[in-house]
CSV table of C-alpha atoms in Angstrom, one decimal:
chain,number,residue,atom,x,y,z
A,1,MET,CA,-130.2,-71.9,-34.8
A,2,ILE,CA,-133.4,-74.0,-36.1
A,3,PHE,CA,-134.1,-75.4,-40.0
A,4,SER,CA,-137.0,-73.2,-40.4
A,5,SER,CA,-135.0,-69.8,-39.3
A,6,TYR,CA,-133.7,-66.7,-41.8
A,7,ALA,CA,-130.3,-67.4,-39.8
A,8,PHE,CA,-130.2,-71.2,-41.2
A,9,LEU,CA,-131.6,-71.0,-44.5
A,10,PHE,CA,-130.0,-67.7,-45.9
A,11,VAL,CA,-126.7,-67.5,-43.8
A,12,PHE,CA,-125.6,-70.9,-42.5
A,13,LEU,CA,-126.6,-73.2,-45.4
A,14,PRO,CA,-126.0,-71.2,-48.5
A,15,ILE,CA,-122.5,-70.6,-47.0
A,16,THR,CA,-121.9,-74.2,-46.3
A,17,PHE,CA,-122.8,-75.4,-49.2
A,18,CYS,CA,-120.8,-73.0,-51.4
A,19,GLY,CA,-117.8,-73.9,-49.3
A,20,PHE,CA,-118.3,-77.3,-49.9
A,21,ALA,CA,-118.9,-76.7,-53.5
A,22,LEU,CA,-115.7,-75.0,-54.0
A,23,LEU,CA,-113.9,-77.3,-51.9
A,24,THR,CA,-115.0,-80.3,-54.2
A,25,TYR,CA,-112.4,-78.6,-56.9
A,26,PHE,CA,-109.3,-80.1,-55.1
A,27,LYS,CA,-110.9,-83.6,-55.2
A,28,ASN,CA,-109.6,-84.4,-51.4
A,29,GLU,CA,-112.1,-86.4,-49.4
A,30,TYR,CA,-110.6,-85.4,-45.9
A,31,VAL,CA,-110.7,-81.6,-46.5
A,32,LEU,CA,-114.3,-82.1,-47.6
A,33,VAL,CA,-115.2,-84.2,-44.6
A,34,ALA,CA,-113.3,-81.7,-42.6
A,35,TRP,CA,-115.5,-78.6,-44.0
A,36,LEU,CA,-118.6,-80.4,-42.8
A,37,VAL,CA,-117.3,-81.4,-39.7
A,38,GLY,CA,-116.8,-77.9,-38.8
A,39,ALA,CA,-119.6,-76.4,-39.9
A,40,SER,CA,-121.7,-79.2,-37.7
A,41,LEU,CA,-119.9,-78.1,-34.9
A,42,LEU,CA,-120.4,-74.7,-35.4
A,43,PHE,CA,-124.5,-75.3,-36.3
A,44,TYR,CA,-124.6,-77.1,-32.9
A,45,GLY,CA,-122.3,-74.6,-31.1
A,46,TYR,CA,-124.4,-71.8,-32.1
A,47,TRP,CA,-127.5,-72.9,-29.9
A,48,ASN,CA,-125.1,-73.1,-26.8
A,49,PRO,CA,-121.2,-73.1,-27.0
A,50,PRO,CA,-120.6,-74.6,-23.8
A,51,TYR,CA,-122.5,-77.6,-24.8
A,52,LEU,CA,-120.5,-78.0,-27.6
A,53,LEU,CA,-117.7,-79.5,-25.6
A,54,LEU,CA,-119.9,-81.9,-24.4
A,55,LEU,CA,-120.7,-83.1,-27.9
A,56,LEU,CA,-116.8,-83.2,-28.6
A,57,LEU,CA,-116.4,-85.3,-25.4
A,58,SER,CA,-119.1,-87.7,-26.2
A,59,THR,CA,-117.6,-88.1,-29.9
A,60,GLY,CA,-114.0,-88.9,-28.8
A,61,CYS,CA,-114.5,-90.9,-25.7
A,62,ASN,CA,-117.0,-93.3,-27.8
A,63,TYR,CA,-114.4,-93.2,-31.0
A,64,ALA,CA,-111.9,-94.4,-28.2
A,65,PHE,CA,-113.7,-97.2,-26.9
A,66,GLY,CA,-114.6,-98.4,-30.4
A,67,LYS,CA,-111.0,-98.3,-31.2
A,68,ALA,CA,-110.3,-100.5,-28.0
A,69,ILE,CA,-113.3,-102.9,-28.5
A,70,HIS,CA,-112.3,-103.2,-32.2
A,71,ARG,CA,-108.6,-104.3,-31.2
A,72,ALA,CA,-109.1,-106.1,-27.7
A,73,THR,CA,-108.9,-109.7,-28.0
A,74,GLN,CA,-109.6,-110.4,-24.1
A,75,LYS,CA,-112.0,-108.2,-22.2
A,76,ARG,CA,-114.1,-107.2,-25.1
A,77,LYS,CA,-117.4,-107.3,-23.3
A,78,MET,CA,-116.3,-105.4,-20.4
A,79,TRP,CA,-115.1,-102.3,-22.7
A,80,MET,CA,-118.8,-102.5,-24.3
A,81,VAL,CA,-120.5,-102.4,-21.1
A,82,ILE,CA,-118.6,-99.5,-19.8
A,83,ALA,CA,-118.9,-97.5,-22.9
A,84,VAL,CA,-122.6,-98.1,-23.4
A,85,GLY,CA,-123.0,-97.4,-19.5
A,86,LEU,CA,-121.1,-94.4,-19.8
A,87,ASN,CA,-123.4,-93.1,-22.8
A,88,LEU,CA,-126.5,-93.9,-20.4
A,89,ALA,CA,-125.2,-92.0,-17.5
A,90,LEU,CA,-124.5,-89.1,-19.8
A,91,LEU,CA,-127.8,-89.0,-21.1
A,92,GLY,CA,-129.4,-90.0,-17.5
A,93,TYR,CA,-128.1,-87.0,-15.8
A,94,PHE,CA,-128.5,-84.7,-18.4
A,95,LYS,CA,-132.1,-85.6,-19.3
A,96,TYR,CA,-133.2,-87.6,-16.0
A,97,ALA,CA,-131.6,-86.3,-12.8
A,98,ASN,CA,-133.9,-83.3,-12.0
A,99,PHE,CA,-136.9,-85.9,-12.7
A,100,PHE,CA,-135.6,-88.3,-10.3
A,101,VAL,CA,-134.8,-85.8,-7.5
A,102,ALA,CA,-138.0,-84.3,-7.9
A,103,ASN,CA,-139.9,-87.6,-7.3
A,104,LEU,CA,-137.2,-88.6,-4.7
A,105,ASN,CA,-138.3,-85.5,-3.1
A,106,ALA,CA,-142.1,-86.1,-3.5
A,107,VAL,CA,-142.0,-89.7,-2.3
A,108,LEU,CA,-139.6,-89.1,1.0
A,109,HIS,CA,-140.9,-85.8,1.9
A,110,ALA,CA,-137.7,-84.7,1.8
A,111,ASP,CA,-135.7,-81.0,0.4
A,112,VAL,CA,-132.7,-82.1,-2.1
A,113,HIS,CA,-132.1,-79.4,-4.2
A,114,LEU,CA,-130.0,-79.9,-7.6
A,115,GLN,CA,-129.3,-77.1,-10.0
A,116,HIS,CA,-131.6,-77.0,-12.9
A,117,ILE,CA,-129.8,-78.9,-15.7
A,118,PHE,CA,-130.5,-77.7,-19.2
A,119,LEU,CA,-131.4,-80.8,-21.7
A,120,PRO,CA,-128.5,-80.3,-24.7
A,121,LEU,CA,-129.9,-80.4,-28.0
A,122,GLY,CA,-129.9,-83.6,-29.6
A,123,ILE,CA,-128.5,-85.5,-26.5
A,124,SER,CA,-130.9,-88.5,-26.7
A,125,PHE,CA,-130.1,-89.0,-30.9
A,126,PHE,CA,-126.3,-88.9,-30.8
A,127,THR,CA,-126.3,-90.9,-27.7
A,128,PHE,CA,-128.5,-93.5,-29.3
A,129,GLN,CA,-126.6,-93.4,-32.4
A,130,GLN,CA,-123.5,-94.1,-30.7
A,131,ILE,CA,-124.7,-96.6,-28.4
A,132,ALA,CA,-125.6,-98.8,-31.5
A,133,TYR,CA,-122.0,-98.1,-33.2
A,134,ILE,CA,-120.0,-99.5,-30.2
A,135,VAL,CA,-122.5,-102.6,-29.7
A,136,ASP,CA,-121.7,-103.4,-33.5
A,137,VAL,CA,-118.3,-102.6,-33.2
A,138,TYR,CA,-118.3,-105.3,-30.2
A,139,GLN,CA,-120.5,-108.0,-32.7
A,140,ARG,CA,-117.8,-107.3,-35.0
A,141,LYS,CA,-120.5,-105.4,-37.6
A,142,ALA,CA,-118.6,-102.3,-37.7
A,143,GLU,CA,-115.0,-101.5,-38.8
A,144,GLN,CA,-112.9,-99.0,-37.6
A,145,THR,CA,-112.6,-95.9,-39.4
A,146,SER,CA,-110.7,-92.5,-38.9
A,147,LEU,CA,-111.7,-89.9,-36.1
A,148,MET,CA,-112.7,-87.4,-38.8
A,149,HIS,CA,-115.0,-89.4,-40.6
A,150,TYR,CA,-116.5,-90.7,-37.2
A,151,CYS,CA,-117.0,-87.4,-36.2
A,152,LEU,CA,-118.9,-86.5,-39.3
A,153,PHE,CA,-121.0,-89.9,-38.7
A,154,VAL,CA,-122.0,-88.1,-35.1
A,155,SER,CA,-122.2,-84.4,-35.9
A,156,PHE,CA,-123.9,-84.3,-39.2
A,157,PHE,CA,-125.8,-81.6,-38.9
A,158,PRO,CA,-128.9,-82.1,-40.9
A,159,GLN,CA,-129.5,-85.2,-38.7
A,160,LEU,CA,-127.4,-84.2,-35.3
A,161,ILE,CA,-130.5,-82.6,-33.6
A,162,ALA,CA,-133.6,-85.1,-34.0
A,163,GLY,CA,-132.6,-87.8,-36.2
A,164,PRO,CA,-132.9,-90.0,-38.2
A,165,ILE,CA,-131.1,-92.2,-35.9
A,166,VAL,CA,-128.2,-93.5,-38.5
A,167,HIS,CA,-126.3,-96.9,-38.6
A,168,HIS,CA,-122.5,-96.3,-39.5
A,169,LYS,CA,-123.4,-98.7,-42.4
A,170,GLU,CA,-125.3,-96.1,-43.9
A,171,MET,CA,-123.2,-93.3,-43.7
A,172,LEU,CA,-119.5,-94.2,-43.5
A,173,PRO,CA,-119.5,-95.5,-47.2
A,174,GLN,CA,-121.0,-92.3,-48.3
A,175,PHE,CA,-118.1,-90.4,-46.9
A,176,THR,CA,-115.8,-91.6,-49.4
A,177,ARG,CA,-113.9,-90.0,-52.2
A,178,GLN,CA,-116.5,-91.4,-54.9
A,179,ASN,CA,-119.4,-90.3,-53.1
A,180,ILE,CA,-118.4,-86.9,-51.7
A,181,CYS,CA,-116.1,-85.0,-53.8
A,182,SER,CA,-118.2,-84.0,-56.3
A,183,ILE,CA,-121.4,-82.0,-56.9
A,184,GLN,CA,-124.4,-83.3,-59.1
A,185,SER,CA,-127.3,-80.9,-60.3
A,186,LYS,CA,-129.8,-83.8,-59.8
A,187,ASN,CA,-129.0,-84.1,-56.3
A,188,ILE,CA,-129.3,-80.1,-55.8
A,189,ALA,CA,-132.7,-80.1,-57.7
A,190,ILE,CA,-134.0,-83.3,-55.7
A,191,GLY,CA,-132.7,-81.8,-52.2
A,192,LEU,CA,-133.6,-78.5,-53.0
A,193,THR,CA,-137.6,-79.9,-53.9
A,194,ILE,CA,-137.8,-82.6,-50.5
A,195,LEU,CA,-136.1,-79.3,-48.6
A,196,LEU,CA,-138.8,-77.0,-49.6
A,197,MET,CA,-141.6,-79.7,-48.9
A,198,GLY,CA,-140.6,-79.8,-45.3
A,199,PHE,CA,-140.0,-76.3,-45.2
A,200,CYS,CA,-143.9,-75.7,-46.0
A,201,LYS,CA,-145.1,-78.5,-43.9
A,202,LYS,CA,-143.3,-76.7,-40.8
A,203,THR,CA,-143.9,-73.4,-41.7
A,204,VAL,CA,-147.3,-73.2,-43.3
A,205,ILE,CA,-149.2,-76.4,-41.8
A,206,ALA,CA,-147.6,-77.0,-38.4
A,207,ASP,CA,-147.0,-73.6,-37.1
A,208,SER,CA,-150.6,-72.7,-38.1
A,209,LEU,CA,-152.5,-75.4,-36.1
A,210,ALA,CA,-149.9,-74.5,-33.0
A,211,PRO,CA,-151.9,-71.7,-31.2
A,212,PHE,CA,-155.3,-73.7,-31.5
A,213,ALA,CA,-153.6,-76.9,-30.1
A,214,ASN,CA,-152.0,-74.7,-27.5
A,215,SER,CA,-154.6,-72.8,-26.7
A,216,VAL,CA,-156.8,-75.9,-25.6
A,217,PHE,CA,-153.9,-77.7,-23.8
A,218,LEU,CA,-153.1,-74.4,-21.6
A,219,ALA,CA,-157.1,-74.3,-20.8
A,220,ALA,CA,-157.1,-77.9,-19.7
A,221,LYS,CA,-154.0,-77.3,-17.4
A,222,SER,CA,-155.4,-74.6,-16.3
A,223,GLY,CA,-158.7,-75.9,-15.4
A,224,THR,CA,-160.9,-73.7,-17.8
A,225,ALA,CA,-164.1,-75.5,-18.5
A,226,LEU,CA,-164.0,-76.7,-22.5
A,227,THR,CA,-166.7,-78.2,-24.6
A,228,PHE,CA,-167.0,-81.4,-26.5
A,229,TYR,CA,-165.6,-79.5,-29.8
A,230,GLN,CA,-162.9,-77.5,-28.3
A,231,ALA,CA,-161.6,-80.7,-26.6
A,232,TRP,CA,-161.6,-82.9,-29.8
A,233,GLY,CA,-160.1,-79.7,-31.8
A,234,GLY,CA,-157.2,-79.3,-29.1
A,235,ALA,CA,-156.4,-83.1,-29.4
A,236,LEU,CA,-157.1,-83.7,-33.3
A,237,THR,CA,-155.1,-80.2,-34.0
A,238,TYR,CA,-152.3,-81.3,-31.9
A,239,THR,CA,-152.1,-84.6,-33.6
A,240,MET,CA,-151.8,-83.2,-36.6
A,241,GLN,CA,-149.1,-80.2,-35.7
A,242,LEU,CA,-146.7,-82.9,-34.6
A,243,TYR,CA,-147.3,-84.8,-37.5
A,244,PHE,CA,-146.4,-82.1,-39.9
A,245,ASP,CA,-144.0,-80.9,-37.9
A,246,PHE,CA,-141.7,-84.0,-37.5
A,247,SER,CA,-142.4,-84.8,-41.2
A,248,GLY,CA,-141.4,-81.5,-41.9
A,249,TYR,CA,-138.2,-81.7,-40.4
A,250,ILE,CA,-137.6,-85.2,-41.8
A,251,ASP,CA,-137.9,-83.8,-45.2
A,252,MET,CA,-135.7,-80.8,-44.4
A,253,ALA,CA,-132.7,-83.1,-43.1
A,254,ILE,CA,-133.0,-85.4,-46.1
A,255,GLY,CA,-133.2,-82.2,-48.5
A,256,MET,CA,-130.1,-80.8,-47.1
A,257,ALA,CA,-128.2,-84.1,-46.8
A,258,LEU,CA,-128.9,-84.6,-50.5
A,259,LEU,CA,-127.1,-81.3,-51.6
A,260,PHE,CA,-124.2,-82.8,-50.3
A,261,GLY,CA,-124.4,-86.0,-51.9
A,262,ILE,CA,-125.6,-88.1,-48.5
A,263,HIS,CA,-128.5,-90.0,-48.4
A,264,LEU,CA,-130.3,-90.2,-45.4
A,265,PRO,CA,-132.5,-93.0,-44.5
A,266,LEU,CA,-136.3,-93.0,-44.5
A,267,ASN,CA,-137.8,-92.2,-41.3
A,268,PHE,CA,-141.4,-91.2,-41.7
A,269,ASN,CA,-143.9,-93.2,-43.9
A,270,SER,CA,-147.5,-91.8,-43.7
A,271,PRO,CA,-147.8,-93.2,-40.2
A,272,TYR,CA,-151.6,-92.1,-39.8
A,273,LYS,CA,-152.7,-94.2,-42.4
A,274,ALA,CA,-151.5,-97.3,-40.5
A,275,LEU,CA,-154.2,-100.1,-39.9
A,276,ASN,CA,-152.8,-101.1,-36.5
A,277,ILE,CA,-150.3,-100.0,-34.0
A,278,PRO,CA,-147.5,-101.8,-34.9
A,279,ASP,CA,-147.8,-100.6,-38.4
A,280,PHE,CA,-148.1,-97.1,-36.8
A,281,TRP,CA,-144.5,-97.9,-35.3
A,282,ARG,CA,-143.1,-99.1,-38.5
A,283,ARG,CA,-144.2,-95.8,-40.2
A,284,TRP,CA,-143.4,-93.2,-37.1
A,285,HIS,CA,-139.7,-92.4,-36.3
A,286,MET,CA,-138.9,-95.2,-38.2
A,287,THR,CA,-134.9,-95.3,-37.5
A,288,LEU,CA,-136.1,-95.0,-33.4
A,289,SER,CA,-138.4,-98.2,-33.6
A,290,ARG,CA,-135.4,-99.9,-35.4
A,291,PHE,CA,-133.2,-98.9,-32.5
A,292,ILE,CA,-135.6,-100.3,-29.9
A,293,ARG,CA,-136.0,-103.2,-32.0
A,294,ASP,CA,-132.5,-103.9,-32.6
A,295,TYR,CA,-130.8,-102.9,-29.1
A,296,LEU,CA,-133.6,-103.4,-27.0
A,297,TYR,CA,-136.5,-105.4,-27.7
A,298,ILE,CA,-134.5,-108.5,-29.3
A,299,PRO,CA,-132.0,-108.3,-26.4
A,300,LEU,CA,-134.7,-108.5,-23.7
A,301,GLY,CA,-136.1,-111.7,-25.7
A,302,GLY,CA,-138.1,-110.4,-28.6
A,303,ASN,CA,-140.8,-113.0,-29.9
A,304,ARG,CA,-139.4,-115.8,-28.2
A,305,GLY,CA,-141.5,-117.4,-25.2
A,306,ASN,CA,-144.9,-117.6,-24.6
A,307,LEU,CA,-147.5,-115.0,-25.2
A,308,LEU,CA,-147.0,-113.8,-21.7
A,309,LYS,CA,-143.2,-113.3,-21.9
A,310,ARG,CA,-143.7,-111.4,-25.3
A,311,SER,CA,-146.1,-109.2,-23.9
A,312,SER,CA,-144.3,-108.6,-21.0
A,313,THR,CA,-141.3,-107.7,-23.1
A,314,LEU,CA,-143.5,-105.1,-25.2
A,315,ILE,CA,-144.8,-103.5,-22.2
A,316,ILE,CA,-141.3,-102.7,-21.1
A,317,THR,CA,-140.0,-101.9,-24.3
A,318,MET,CA,-142.5,-99.4,-25.1
A,319,THR,CA,-142.6,-97.9,-21.4
A,320,LEU,CA,-138.8,-97.4,-21.8
A,321,SER,CA,-139.4,-95.7,-25.5
A,322,GLY,CA,-141.8,-93.3,-23.8
A,323,LEU,CA,-139.5,-92.5,-21.0
A,324,TRP,CA,-136.8,-91.6,-23.6
A,325,HIS,CA,-139.4,-89.2,-25.2
A,326,GLY,CA,-139.1,-87.4,-22.2
A,327,ALA,CA,-138.6,-87.0,-18.3
A,328,GLY,CA,-142.1,-87.3,-16.9
A,329,TRP,CA,-144.9,-89.6,-16.1
A,330,THR,CA,-147.2,-88.8,-18.6
A,331,PHE,CA,-144.6,-89.6,-21.1
A,332,ILE,CA,-144.0,-93.3,-19.1
A,333,PHE,CA,-147.5,-93.6,-19.1
A,334,TRP,CA,-147.8,-92.6,-23.0
A,335,GLY,CA,-145.0,-95.4,-23.9
A,336,LEU,CA,-146.9,-97.8,-21.7
A,337,LEU,CA,-150.2,-97.3,-23.3
A,338,HIS,CA,-148.5,-98.0,-26.5
A,339,GLY,CA,-147.3,-101.0,-25.0
A,340,PHE,CA,-150.5,-102.2,-23.9
A,341,TYR,CA,-151.7,-101.3,-27.4
A,342,MET,CA,-149.5,-103.8,-28.7
A,343,VAL,CA,-150.4,-106.4,-26.7
A,344,VAL,CA,-154.0,-106.2,-27.3
A,345,HIS,CA,-153.2,-106.5,-30.8
A,346,HIS,CA,-151.0,-109.5,-30.4
A,347,CYS,CA,-153.2,-111.2,-28.4
A,348,TRP,CA,-156.1,-110.5,-30.9
A,349,HIS,CA,-154.3,-112.2,-33.6
A,350,ALA,CA,-153.6,-115.3,-31.6
A,351,LEU,CA,-156.8,-115.8,-30.7
A,352,ARG,CA,-158.2,-115.5,-34.4
A,353,ARG,CA,-155.5,-117.7,-35.5
A,354,GLU,CA,-156.5,-120.1,-33.0
A,355,VAL,CA,-160.6,-119.5,-34.0
A,356,VAL,CA,-159.3,-119.6,-37.7
A,357,GLU,CA,-157.5,-123.0,-37.0
A,358,TYR,CA,-160.0,-124.6,-35.1
A,359,HIS,CA,-163.1,-123.3,-36.7
A,360,SER,CA,-162.1,-122.5,-40.3
A,361,GLY,CA,-165.7,-121.7,-41.5
A,362,ILE,CA,-165.8,-118.4,-39.1
A,363,HIS,CA,-164.6,-115.3,-40.8
A,364,MET,CA,-163.4,-112.6,-38.9
A,365,ALA,CA,-162.8,-110.0,-41.4
A,366,VAL,CA,-162.6,-106.4,-40.3
A,367,SER,CA,-163.0,-103.6,-42.5
A,368,VAL,CA,-160.1,-101.5,-43.7
A,369,PHE,CA,-161.6,-98.4,-42.4
A,370,SER,CA,-162.5,-100.1,-38.9
A,371,ARG,CA,-159.1,-101.2,-38.3
A,372,TRP,CA,-157.8,-97.4,-39.6
A,373,PHE,CA,-160.3,-95.4,-37.5
A,374,LEU,CA,-159.6,-97.8,-34.2
A,375,THR,CA,-155.6,-97.2,-34.7
A,376,PHE,CA,-156.1,-93.3,-34.9
A,377,LEU,CA,-158.2,-93.1,-32.5
A,378,ALA,CA,-155.9,-94.8,-30.1
A,379,ILE,CA,-152.9,-92.6,-31.4
A,380,THR,CA,-155.0,-89.7,-30.8
A,381,ILE,CA,-155.6,-90.6,-26.9
A,382,GLY,CA,-151.8,-91.3,-26.8
A,383,TRP,CA,-151.1,-87.8,-27.8
A,384,VAL,CA,-153.3,-86.5,-25.1
A,385,PHE,CA,-150.8,-87.8,-22.6
A,386,PHE,CA,-147.7,-87.2,-24.7
A,387,ARG,CA,-148.6,-83.1,-24.8
A,388,SER,CA,-150.2,-82.6,-21.5
A,389,GLU,CA,-147.9,-81.7,-18.6
A,390,ASN,CA,-149.4,-83.3,-16.0
A,391,PHE,CA,-152.1,-86.3,-15.5
A,392,ALA,CA,-154.5,-84.0,-14.2
A,393,SER,CA,-154.9,-81.8,-17.4
A,394,ALA,CA,-154.9,-84.9,-19.6
A,395,TRP,CA,-157.7,-86.6,-17.9
A,396,SER,CA,-159.7,-83.4,-17.8
A,397,LEU,CA,-159.4,-83.0,-21.4
A,398,LEU,CA,-159.9,-86.7,-22.4
A,399,SER,CA,-163.2,-86.6,-19.9
A,400,THR,CA,-164.5,-83.7,-22.1
A,401,MET,CA,-163.8,-85.5,-25.3
A,402,PHE,CA,-165.8,-88.5,-24.2
A,403,SER,CA,-168.7,-86.4,-22.5
A,404,THR,CA,-172.1,-85.5,-24.0
A,405,GLU,CA,-172.8,-82.3,-21.6
A,406,THR,CA,-171.6,-80.1,-24.3
A,407,LEU,CA,-172.3,-82.2,-27.6
A,408,SER,CA,-174.8,-79.8,-29.2
A,409,PRO,CA,-173.1,-77.7,-32.0
A,410,LEU,CA,-176.3,-75.3,-31.7
A,411,PRO,CA,-173.8,-72.5,-30.1
A,412,TYR,CA,-171.4,-72.7,-32.9
A,413,ILE,CA,-174.0,-72.9,-35.5
A,414,HIS,CA,-175.6,-69.8,-34.2
A,415,GLU,CA,-171.8,-68.2,-34.1
A,416,PHE,CA,-171.2,-69.0,-37.7
A,417,GLY,CA,-174.6,-67.9,-38.7
A,418,LEU,CA,-174.3,-64.1,-37.2
A,419,TRP,CA,-171.0,-63.8,-38.7
A,420,TRP,CA,-172.2,-64.7,-42.4
A,421,ALA,CA,-175.4,-62.7,-41.6
A,422,LYS,CA,-173.5,-59.5,-41.0
A,423,ASP,CA,-170.5,-58.7,-43.3
A,424,ILE,CA,-168.0,-61.7,-43.8
A,425,ALA,CA,-165.3,-59.1,-45.0
A,426,GLY,CA,-166.2,-56.8,-42.5
A,427,ILE,CA,-165.7,-58.5,-39.0
A,428,ARG,CA,-163.2,-60.5,-37.5
A,429,VAL,CA,-163.3,-64.2,-38.2
A,430,PRO,CA,-164.1,-66.7,-35.5
A,431,GLU,CA,-160.9,-68.1,-34.4
A,432,TRP,CA,-162.6,-72.1,-34.4
A,433,ILE,CA,-163.2,-71.4,-38.0
A,434,TYR,CA,-159.6,-71.0,-38.9
A,435,GLY,CA,-159.0,-74.0,-36.7
A,436,MET,CA,-161.6,-76.1,-38.4
A,437,PHE,CA,-159.6,-75.1,-42.0
A,438,TRP,CA,-156.2,-75.9,-41.3
A,439,LEU,CA,-157.5,-79.1,-39.2
A,440,GLY,CA,-159.6,-80.1,-42.0
A,441,MET,CA,-156.8,-79.3,-44.9
A,442,SER,CA,-153.8,-81.1,-42.8
A,443,SER,CA,-156.3,-84.1,-42.3
A,444,ALA,CA,-157.0,-84.4,-45.8
A,445,ILE,CA,-153.4,-84.4,-46.6
A,446,ALA,CA,-152.1,-86.8,-43.7
A,447,PHE,CA,-155.0,-89.3,-44.7
A,448,THR,CA,-155.2,-88.7,-48.6
A,449,ALA,CA,-152.3,-87.6,-50.0
A,450,PRO,CA,-149.0,-89.5,-51.3
A,451,ASN,CA,-146.1,-88.6,-48.9
A,452,THR,CA,-142.6,-87.3,-49.6
A,453,GLN,CA,-141.2,-90.3,-51.0
A,454,GLN,CA,-143.9,-91.0,-53.2
A,455,ILE,CA,-143.9,-88.1,-55.1
A,456,MET,CA,-140.2,-88.5,-55.2
A,457,GLN,CA,-140.2,-92.1,-56.0
A,458,ASN,CA,-138.9,-91.4,-60.0
A,459,VAL,CA,-135.8,-90.3,-58.6
A,460,LEU,CA,-135.4,-91.5,-55.2
A,461,GLY,CA,-136.8,-95.1,-55.5
A,462,PRO,CA,-133.5,-97.1,-55.4
A,463,PHE,CA,-132.6,-96.1,-52.2
A,464,TYR,CA,-136.0,-97.1,-50.5
A,465,GLU,CA,-137.7,-100.2,-50.3
A,466,LYS,CA,-140.4,-100.8,-52.4
A,467,GLU,CA,-143.0,-101.6,-49.4
A,468,HIS,CA,-142.0,-97.9,-48.3
A,469,LEU,CA,-143.7,-96.6,-51.5
A,470,LYS,CA,-146.9,-98.8,-51.9
A,471,THR,CA,-148.4,-96.7,-49.0
A,472,TRP,CA,-152.4,-96.0,-50.2
A,473,SER,CA,-153.2,-92.5,-51.5
A,474,LEU,CA,-156.1,-91.1,-53.3
A,475,PHE,CA,-154.3,-89.5,-56.3
A,476,SER,CA,-150.8,-90.1,-57.7
A,477,VAL,CA,-147.9,-86.8,-58.1
A,478,LYS,CA,-144.6,-87.8,-59.6
A,479,TRP,CA,-142.2,-85.2,-59.5
A,480,ARG,CA,-140.1,-84.1,-62.5
A,481,PRO,CA,-137.2,-81.7,-63.0
A,482,THR,CA,-139.6,-79.4,-65.3
A,483,LEU,CA,-140.7,-75.7,-65.6
A,484,TRP,CA,-144.2,-76.4,-63.9
A,485,PHE,CA,-142.4,-78.0,-61.0
A,486,ALA,CA,-140.1,-75.3,-60.4
A,487,LEU,CA,-143.0,-72.7,-60.6
A,488,LEU,CA,-144.6,-74.6,-57.8
A,489,GLY,CA,-141.6,-74.7,-55.6
A,490,ALA,CA,-141.0,-71.0,-56.2
A,491,VAL,CA,-145.1,-70.2,-54.9
A,492,ILE,CA,-144.5,-72.8,-52.1
A,493,THR,CA,-141.2,-70.9,-50.9
A,494,VAL,CA,-143.0,-67.7,-50.9
A,495,MET,CA,-145.7,-68.7,-48.7
A,496,SER,CA,-143.4,-70.5,-46.7
A,497,ILE,CA,-141.6,-67.4,-45.8
A,498,VAL,CA,-144.5,-65.8,-45.5
A,499,PHE,CA,-145.8,-67.8,-42.8
A,500,LEU,CA,-142.4,-67.9,-41.0
A,501,THR,CA,-142.8,-64.4,-40.6
A,502,LEU,CA,-146.0,-64.4,-39.3
A,503,TYR,CA,-144.7,-67.4,-36.7
A,504,GLN,CA,-141.4,-65.7,-35.7
A,505,GLU,CA,-139.5,-69.2,-36.1
A,506,ARG,CA,-140.9,-71.9,-33.8
A,507,GLU,CA,-138.9,-74.5,-32.8
A,508,PHE,CA,-139.7,-78.0,-34.2
A,509,LEU,CA,-141.6,-79.9,-31.5
A,510,TYR,CA,-139.0,-83.2,-31.3
A,511,PHE,CA,-136.0,-80.8,-30.5
A,512,GLN,CA,-137.4,-81.0,-26.8
A,513,PHE,CA,-136.6,-84.8,-26.9
């Protein structure tokens, strides 16, 4: 069951919310928490019932380890290491066992067979979330809670499958009587608005871009010759598809949580407006970046040591981040590439500081546009490896993107002229024209429009840090509970349902990670 599906939007979510609203009459915190836990487990089990046992086992074991670490006076570190190790072993088996065996066979020319392991949905997210909890309990940053509250912390269905990766301190206090035992009309209006915005991003924009991106990457994989414009079109449409797919999911998750009075942390902040790669990672999948920083980068040394030590730490951290996204060499290389980007960025700034310090008369300012353009170009090149199934297809696509052999636009101008000259309404529109339309519209929104939290800042401003609301945009829109915004929401809903019917409930891209 995915968020952008009829079963979820018109059956599961209404029943879950109506049941929750009725139970608020009893003002019993544990009844409401139990209802949400039951609904979340049903949501997860609907996809693959046997893997529901895996989620329950992981949750129960981590709760027991957390309790043991909290109570222990000796050997606390031993319990923490065992718990983290078991979590990583679980993730490693389900996500990387097939990858490891395949590479072992290739290196040793062996013929080891391992039954194909189906990746459980959300295992990367709920595993990382529980590792953070275990480490925080060990560091005495987390208080012990009831099993029912902990189950909801892990399994809360809006963020169970693809994040945000939440901290206990962000969620557990919200499961108290004061926060969860009432339904507020304001939260319903705000939540539904954000939910519909995400629904539109996913079904109208991301799913409309998908066919064009898929056709280009499939052609590159099969060895089909592509032109300069097809290659760039495929890379850019995937870049925008991933943006609106993930942004749409996050909006739907935050909106749904608000229906129940729960505020999820911000996880997406116009990343394609970033002026450098570190800024991109502060904006893209923000809770994952926070986890990697706090539980991997800083323990490995962080900013301590000389430039070489810091650079090595960055490379290792980002390479592991790539591996987290997928069990494949292209994902690993994508992470390594972003690590290299960051090292170049930090080296440049270190060099610039020295030049400014010793040659204060030299001005080395770089225009904002140049920094944005180079950053976006680097990100797009990275996404080519992220999307490609192997290096051969990635290099094939990239070589065409930076080749001048098919640079002439005359064939496309000729095709457009024929279509225009005959009968625009009477013949089939060339597919590339559709692709250009969706790419142009999605790019304009990503680069110039205010993001969700900026649109909703009049009502959500107190819950987010101020710098997250100051992202540049060409114009400003501020949501208010008025009739005009209600009518706009109705139009968006109808449009999204139409596109949902056209594209047959496509899964969110981040579900595979």
